[in-house]
mmCIF file of C-alpha atoms in Angstrom:
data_model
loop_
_atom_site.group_PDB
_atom_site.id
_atom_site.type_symbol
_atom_site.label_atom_id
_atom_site.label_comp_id
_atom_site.label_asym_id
_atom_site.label_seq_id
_atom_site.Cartn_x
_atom_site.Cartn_y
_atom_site.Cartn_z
ATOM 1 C CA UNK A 1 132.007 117.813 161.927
ATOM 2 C CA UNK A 2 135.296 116.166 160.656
ATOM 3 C CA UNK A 3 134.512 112.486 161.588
ATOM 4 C CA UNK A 4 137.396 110.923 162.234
ATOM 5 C CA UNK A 5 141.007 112.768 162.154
ATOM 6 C CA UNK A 6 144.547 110.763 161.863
ATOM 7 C CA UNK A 7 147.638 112.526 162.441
ATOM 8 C CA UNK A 8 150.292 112.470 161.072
ATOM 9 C CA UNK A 9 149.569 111.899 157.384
ATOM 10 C CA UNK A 10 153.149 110.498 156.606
ATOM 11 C CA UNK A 11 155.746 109.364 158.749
ATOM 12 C CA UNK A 12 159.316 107.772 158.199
ATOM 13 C CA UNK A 13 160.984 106.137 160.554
ATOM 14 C CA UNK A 14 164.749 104.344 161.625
ATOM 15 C CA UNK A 15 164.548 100.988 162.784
ATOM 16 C CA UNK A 16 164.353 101.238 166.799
ATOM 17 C CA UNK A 17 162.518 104.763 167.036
ATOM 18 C CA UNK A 18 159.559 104.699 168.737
ATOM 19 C CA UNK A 19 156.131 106.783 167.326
ATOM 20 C CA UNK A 20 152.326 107.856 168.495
ATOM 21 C CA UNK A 21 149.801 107.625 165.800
ATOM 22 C CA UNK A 22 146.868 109.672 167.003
ATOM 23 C CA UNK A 23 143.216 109.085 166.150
ATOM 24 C CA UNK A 24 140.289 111.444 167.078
ATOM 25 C CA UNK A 25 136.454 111.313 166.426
ATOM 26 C CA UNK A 26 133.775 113.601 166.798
ATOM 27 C CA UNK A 27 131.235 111.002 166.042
ATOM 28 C CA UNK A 28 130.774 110.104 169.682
ATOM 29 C CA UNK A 29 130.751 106.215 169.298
ATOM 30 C CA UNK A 30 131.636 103.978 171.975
ATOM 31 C CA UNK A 31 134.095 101.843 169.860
ATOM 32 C CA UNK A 32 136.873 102.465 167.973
ATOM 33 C CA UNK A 33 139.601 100.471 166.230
ATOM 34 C CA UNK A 34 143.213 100.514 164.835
ATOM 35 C CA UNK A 35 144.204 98.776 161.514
ATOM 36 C CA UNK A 36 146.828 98.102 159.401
ATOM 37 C CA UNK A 37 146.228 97.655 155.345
ATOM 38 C CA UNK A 38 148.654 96.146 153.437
ATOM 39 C CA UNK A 39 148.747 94.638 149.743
ATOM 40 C CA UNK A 40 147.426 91.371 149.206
ATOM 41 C CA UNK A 41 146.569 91.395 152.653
ATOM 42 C CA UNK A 42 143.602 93.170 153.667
ATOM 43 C CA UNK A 43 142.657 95.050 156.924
ATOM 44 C CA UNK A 44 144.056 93.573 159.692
ATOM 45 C CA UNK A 45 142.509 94.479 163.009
ATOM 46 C CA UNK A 46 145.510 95.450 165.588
ATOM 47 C CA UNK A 47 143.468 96.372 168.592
ATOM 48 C CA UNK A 48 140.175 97.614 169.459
ATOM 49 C CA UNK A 49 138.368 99.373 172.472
ATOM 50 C CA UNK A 50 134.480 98.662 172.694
ATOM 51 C CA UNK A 51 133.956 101.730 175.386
ATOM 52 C CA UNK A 52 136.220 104.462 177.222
ATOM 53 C CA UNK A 53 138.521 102.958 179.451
ATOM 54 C CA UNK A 54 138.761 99.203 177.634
ATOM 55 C CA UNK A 55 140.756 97.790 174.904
ATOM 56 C CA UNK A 56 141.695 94.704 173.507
ATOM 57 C CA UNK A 57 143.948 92.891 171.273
ATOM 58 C CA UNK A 58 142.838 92.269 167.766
ATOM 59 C CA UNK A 59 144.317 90.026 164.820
ATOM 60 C CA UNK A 60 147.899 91.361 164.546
ATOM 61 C CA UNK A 61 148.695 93.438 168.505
ATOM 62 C CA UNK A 62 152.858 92.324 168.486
ATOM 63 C CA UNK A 63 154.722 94.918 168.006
ATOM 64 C CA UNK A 64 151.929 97.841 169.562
ATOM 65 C CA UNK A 65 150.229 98.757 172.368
ATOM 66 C CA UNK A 66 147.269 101.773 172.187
ATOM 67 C CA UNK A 67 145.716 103.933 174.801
ATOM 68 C CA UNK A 68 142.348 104.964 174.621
ATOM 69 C CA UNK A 69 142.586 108.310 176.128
ATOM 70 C CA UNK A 70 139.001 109.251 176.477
ATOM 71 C CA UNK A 71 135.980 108.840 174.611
ATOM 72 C CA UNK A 72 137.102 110.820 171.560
ATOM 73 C CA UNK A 73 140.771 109.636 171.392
ATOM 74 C CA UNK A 74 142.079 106.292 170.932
ATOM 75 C CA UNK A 75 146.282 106.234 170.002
ATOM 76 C CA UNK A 76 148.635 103.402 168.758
ATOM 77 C CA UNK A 77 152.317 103.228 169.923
ATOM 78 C CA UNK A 78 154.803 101.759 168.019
ATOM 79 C CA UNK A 79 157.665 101.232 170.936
ATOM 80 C CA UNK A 80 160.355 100.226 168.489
ATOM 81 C CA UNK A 81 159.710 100.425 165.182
ATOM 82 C CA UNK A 82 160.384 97.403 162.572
ATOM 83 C CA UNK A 83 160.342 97.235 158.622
ATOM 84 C CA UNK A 84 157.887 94.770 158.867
ATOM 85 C CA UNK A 85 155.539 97.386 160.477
ATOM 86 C CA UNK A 86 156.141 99.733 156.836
ATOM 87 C CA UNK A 87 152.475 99.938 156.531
ATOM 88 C CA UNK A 88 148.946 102.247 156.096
ATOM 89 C CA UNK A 89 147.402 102.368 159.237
ATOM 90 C CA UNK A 90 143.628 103.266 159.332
ATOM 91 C CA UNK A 91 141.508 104.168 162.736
ATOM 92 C CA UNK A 92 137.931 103.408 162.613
ATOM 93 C CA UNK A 93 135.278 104.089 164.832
ATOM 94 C CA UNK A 94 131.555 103.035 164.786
ATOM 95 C CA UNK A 95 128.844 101.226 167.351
ATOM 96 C CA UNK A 96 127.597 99.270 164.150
ATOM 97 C CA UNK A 97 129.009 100.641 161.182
ATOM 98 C CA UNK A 98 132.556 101.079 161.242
ATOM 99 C CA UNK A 99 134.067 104.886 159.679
ATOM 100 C CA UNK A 100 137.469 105.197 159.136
ATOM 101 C CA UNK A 101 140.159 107.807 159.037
ATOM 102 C CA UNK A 102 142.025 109.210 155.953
ATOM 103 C CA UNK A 103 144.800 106.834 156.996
ATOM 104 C CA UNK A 104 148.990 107.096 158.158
ATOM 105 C CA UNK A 105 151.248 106.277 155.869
ATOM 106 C CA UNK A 106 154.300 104.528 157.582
ATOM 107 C CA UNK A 107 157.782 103.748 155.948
ATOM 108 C CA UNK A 108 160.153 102.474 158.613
ATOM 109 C CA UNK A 109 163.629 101.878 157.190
ATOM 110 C CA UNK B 1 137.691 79.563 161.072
ATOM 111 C CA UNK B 2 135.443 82.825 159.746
ATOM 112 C CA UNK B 3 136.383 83.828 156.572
ATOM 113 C CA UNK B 4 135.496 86.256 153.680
ATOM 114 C CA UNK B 5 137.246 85.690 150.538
ATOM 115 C CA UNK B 6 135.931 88.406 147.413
ATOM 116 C CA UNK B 7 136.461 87.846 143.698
ATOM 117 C CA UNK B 8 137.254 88.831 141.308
ATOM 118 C CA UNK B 9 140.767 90.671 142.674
ATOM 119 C CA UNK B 10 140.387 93.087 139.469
ATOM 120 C CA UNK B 11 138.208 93.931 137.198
ATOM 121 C CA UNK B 12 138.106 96.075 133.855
ATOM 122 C CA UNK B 13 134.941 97.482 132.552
ATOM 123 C CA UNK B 14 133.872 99.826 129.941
ATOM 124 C CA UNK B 15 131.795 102.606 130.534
ATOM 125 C CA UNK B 16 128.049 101.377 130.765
ATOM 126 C CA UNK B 17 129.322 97.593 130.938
ATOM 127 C CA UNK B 18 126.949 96.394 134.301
ATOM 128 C CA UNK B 19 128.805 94.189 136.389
ATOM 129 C CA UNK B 20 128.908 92.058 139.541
ATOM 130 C CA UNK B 21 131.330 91.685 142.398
ATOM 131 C CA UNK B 22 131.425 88.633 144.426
ATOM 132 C CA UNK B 23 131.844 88.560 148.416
ATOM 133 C CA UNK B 24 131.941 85.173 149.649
ATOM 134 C CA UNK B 25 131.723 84.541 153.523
ATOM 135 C CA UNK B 26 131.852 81.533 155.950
ATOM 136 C CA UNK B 27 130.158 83.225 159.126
ATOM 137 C CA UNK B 28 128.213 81.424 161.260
ATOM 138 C CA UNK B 29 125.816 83.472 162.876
ATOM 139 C CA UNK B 30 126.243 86.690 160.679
ATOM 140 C CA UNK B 31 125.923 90.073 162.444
ATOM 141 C CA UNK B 32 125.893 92.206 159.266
ATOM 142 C CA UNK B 33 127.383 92.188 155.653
ATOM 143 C CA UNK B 34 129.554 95.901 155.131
ATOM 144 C CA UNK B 35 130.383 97.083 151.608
ATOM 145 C CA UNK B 36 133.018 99.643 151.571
ATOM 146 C CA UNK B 37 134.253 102.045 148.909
ATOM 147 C CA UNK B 38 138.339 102.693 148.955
ATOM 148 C CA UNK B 39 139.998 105.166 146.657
ATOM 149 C CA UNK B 40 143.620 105.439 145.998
ATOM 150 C CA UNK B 41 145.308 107.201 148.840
ATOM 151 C CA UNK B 42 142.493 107.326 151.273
ATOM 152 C CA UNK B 43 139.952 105.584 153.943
ATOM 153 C CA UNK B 44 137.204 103.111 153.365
ATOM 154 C CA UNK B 45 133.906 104.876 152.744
ATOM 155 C CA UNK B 46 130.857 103.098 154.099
ATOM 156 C CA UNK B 47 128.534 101.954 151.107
ATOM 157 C CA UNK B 48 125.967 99.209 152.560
ATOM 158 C CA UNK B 49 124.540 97.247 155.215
ATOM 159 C CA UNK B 50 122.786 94.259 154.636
ATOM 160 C CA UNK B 51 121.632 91.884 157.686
ATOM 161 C CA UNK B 52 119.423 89.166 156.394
ATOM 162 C CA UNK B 53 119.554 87.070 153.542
ATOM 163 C CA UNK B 54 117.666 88.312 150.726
ATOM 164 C CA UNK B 55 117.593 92.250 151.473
ATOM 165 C CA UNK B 56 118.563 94.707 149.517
ATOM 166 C CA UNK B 57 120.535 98.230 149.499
ATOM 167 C CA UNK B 58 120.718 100.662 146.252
ATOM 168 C CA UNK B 59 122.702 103.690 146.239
ATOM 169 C CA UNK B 60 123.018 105.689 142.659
ATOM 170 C CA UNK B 61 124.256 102.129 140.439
ATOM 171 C CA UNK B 62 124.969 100.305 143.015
ATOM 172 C CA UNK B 63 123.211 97.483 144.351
ATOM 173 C CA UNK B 64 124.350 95.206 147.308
ATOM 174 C CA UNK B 65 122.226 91.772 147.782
ATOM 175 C CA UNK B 66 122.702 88.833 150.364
ATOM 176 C CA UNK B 67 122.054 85.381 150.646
ATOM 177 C CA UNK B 68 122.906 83.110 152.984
ATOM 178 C CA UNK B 69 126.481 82.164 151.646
ATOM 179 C CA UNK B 70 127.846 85.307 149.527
ATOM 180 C CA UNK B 71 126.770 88.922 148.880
ATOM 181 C CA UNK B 72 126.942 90.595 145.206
ATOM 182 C CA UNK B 73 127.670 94.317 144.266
ATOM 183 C CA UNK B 74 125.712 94.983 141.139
ATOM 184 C CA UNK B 75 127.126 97.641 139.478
ATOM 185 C CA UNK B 76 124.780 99.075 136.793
ATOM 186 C CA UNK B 77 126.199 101.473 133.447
ATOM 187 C CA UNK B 78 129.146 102.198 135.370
ATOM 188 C CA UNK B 79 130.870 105.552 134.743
ATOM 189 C CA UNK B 80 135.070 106.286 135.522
ATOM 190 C CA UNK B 81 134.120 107.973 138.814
ATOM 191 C CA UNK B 82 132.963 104.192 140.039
ATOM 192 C CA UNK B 83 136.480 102.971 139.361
ATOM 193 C CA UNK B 84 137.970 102.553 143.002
ATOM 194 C CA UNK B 85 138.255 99.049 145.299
ATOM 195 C CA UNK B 86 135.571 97.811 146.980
ATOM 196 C CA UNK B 87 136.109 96.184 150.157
ATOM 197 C CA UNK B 88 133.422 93.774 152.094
ATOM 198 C CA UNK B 89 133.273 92.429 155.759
ATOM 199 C CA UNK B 90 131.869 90.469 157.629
ATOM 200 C CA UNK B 91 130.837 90.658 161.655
ATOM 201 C CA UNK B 92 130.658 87.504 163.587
ATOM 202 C CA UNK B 93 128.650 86.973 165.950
ATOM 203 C CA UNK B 94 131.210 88.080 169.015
ATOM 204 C CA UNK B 95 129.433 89.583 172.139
ATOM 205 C CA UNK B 96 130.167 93.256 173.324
ATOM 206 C CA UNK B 97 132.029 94.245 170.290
ATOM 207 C CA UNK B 98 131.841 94.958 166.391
ATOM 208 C CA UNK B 99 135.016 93.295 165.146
ATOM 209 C CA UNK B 100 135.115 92.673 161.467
ATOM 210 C CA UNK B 101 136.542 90.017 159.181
ATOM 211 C CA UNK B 102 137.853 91.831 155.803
ATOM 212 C CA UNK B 103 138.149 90.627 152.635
ATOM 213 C CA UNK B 104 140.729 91.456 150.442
ATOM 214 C CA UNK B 105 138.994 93.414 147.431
ATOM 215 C CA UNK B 106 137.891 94.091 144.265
ATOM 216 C CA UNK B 107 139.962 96.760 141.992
ATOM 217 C CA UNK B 108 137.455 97.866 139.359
ATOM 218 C CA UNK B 109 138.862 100.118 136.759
ATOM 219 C CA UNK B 110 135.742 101.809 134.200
ATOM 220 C CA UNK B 111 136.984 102.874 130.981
ATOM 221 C CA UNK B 112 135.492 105.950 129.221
#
C-alpha cells in the first residue's frame, strides 16, 4: 500500500521544454489535487478533479493543464516550461482529508 | 476573501519547553480545520481534524483545539524529533469538492 506515488523525484528543465509530472494513488479516493509549494508562499492549489473524468482549475492553473487518466492517476503538464514555474510540486488525494505525495522537485532554467 | 494566516513563522524551543502555534482563519461556514506535519524534503503528513469549535484532537504531545476564529497546536515537552513545519488549512464551505485554503507555516526547531 504505497499511498500516493510522484514521479519523477527531480527534474531540470530549459526554458520552452515541455514535461508530465505523474501522480498515482492506491487509496481509491474520488478526488485528487495538484500543488505547487513555494517559500513564503504556501500551497497553492493548481487544479483539482473531484471524481474520474472531471477537473477543474484551482488558485494558480496558467501555465498547466492535467489529465485525470482514471481513477488512480491524475497528471500535470507543463507545455512550455518557465522559471517562474522552478517549484515543488505536491499531488494530494483525499474525499475529506487530503494525503499528499513525497513531492517533484522542479528547476527550470 | 477566505483566509488563514498562522503565526508565529518560526519558532525555537528547548527540549521540554511546551509551546503553542497559532492558526488564524476567516472562513465562513468552516468545513474542517487540517493540521499537517512537513519535514524537510518531503510531503505534508496529516496530523488533525477538528470540525467544531471547541473539540479536541491529541496525538503523542500534540494537541490541536478550535474555536470559532483560530485553532492552537499545543505542543507539550517537546523533543528534536518534533522539530519540522507545521502547516494548517482551512475548507470552505464549496459544494462537490474539498479545496483547501493553506496557511503559510510554522518552522519549529527543538533544541536538545
Amino acid at each position: 500500500n504505497a499511498g500516493v506515488t510522484q514521479t519523477p523525484k527531480f527534474q531540470v528543465l530549459k526554458t520552452g521544454q515541455s514535461m508530465t509530472l505523474q501522480c498515482a494513488q492506491d487509496m481509491n479516493h474520488n478526488s485528487m489535487y495538484w500543488y505547487r509549494q513555494d517559500p513564503g508562499m504556501g500551497l497553492r492549489l493548481i487544479y483539482y478533479s473531484a471524481s474520474e473524468g472531471t477537473t477543474d482549475k484551482g488558485e494558480v492553473p496558467n501555465g498547466y493543464n492535467v489529465s485525470r487518466l482514471n481513477k488512480r492517476e491524475f497528471s500535470l503538464r507543463l507545455e512550455s516550461a518557465a522559471p517562474s514555474q522552478t517549484s515543488v510540486y505536491f499531488c494530494a488525494t483525499g474525499d475529506s482529508e487530503q494525503f499528499f505525495g513525497p513531492g517533484t522537485r522542479l528547476t527550470v532554467l | 476573501e477566505d483566509q488563514v494566516t498562522q503565526s508565529p513563522e518560526a519558532l525555537r524551543l528547548q527540549e521540554g519547553e511546551s509551546s503553542s502555534l497559532n492558526c488564524s482563519y476567516t472562513v465562513s461556514g468552516l468545513r474542517g480545520l487540517f493540521w499537517y506535519r512537513q519535514d524537510p524534503g518531503k510531503g505534508p503528513e496529516f496530523l488533525f481534524t477538528l470540525y467544531s469549535a471547541g473539540e479536541e484532537k491529541e496525538k503523542e504531545r500534540l494537541k490541536a483545539t478550535l474555536t470559532k476564529k483560530e485553532s492552537f497546536l499545543h505542543i507539550t515537552a517537546p523533543k528534536p524529533e518534533d522539530s519540522a513545519t507545521y502547516l494548517c488549512a482551512a475548507r470552505p464551505p464549496t459544494s462537490g469538492t474539498y479545496k483547501y485554503i493553506f496557511g503559510t507555516g510554522t518552522r519549529l526547531k527543538v533544541l536538545a
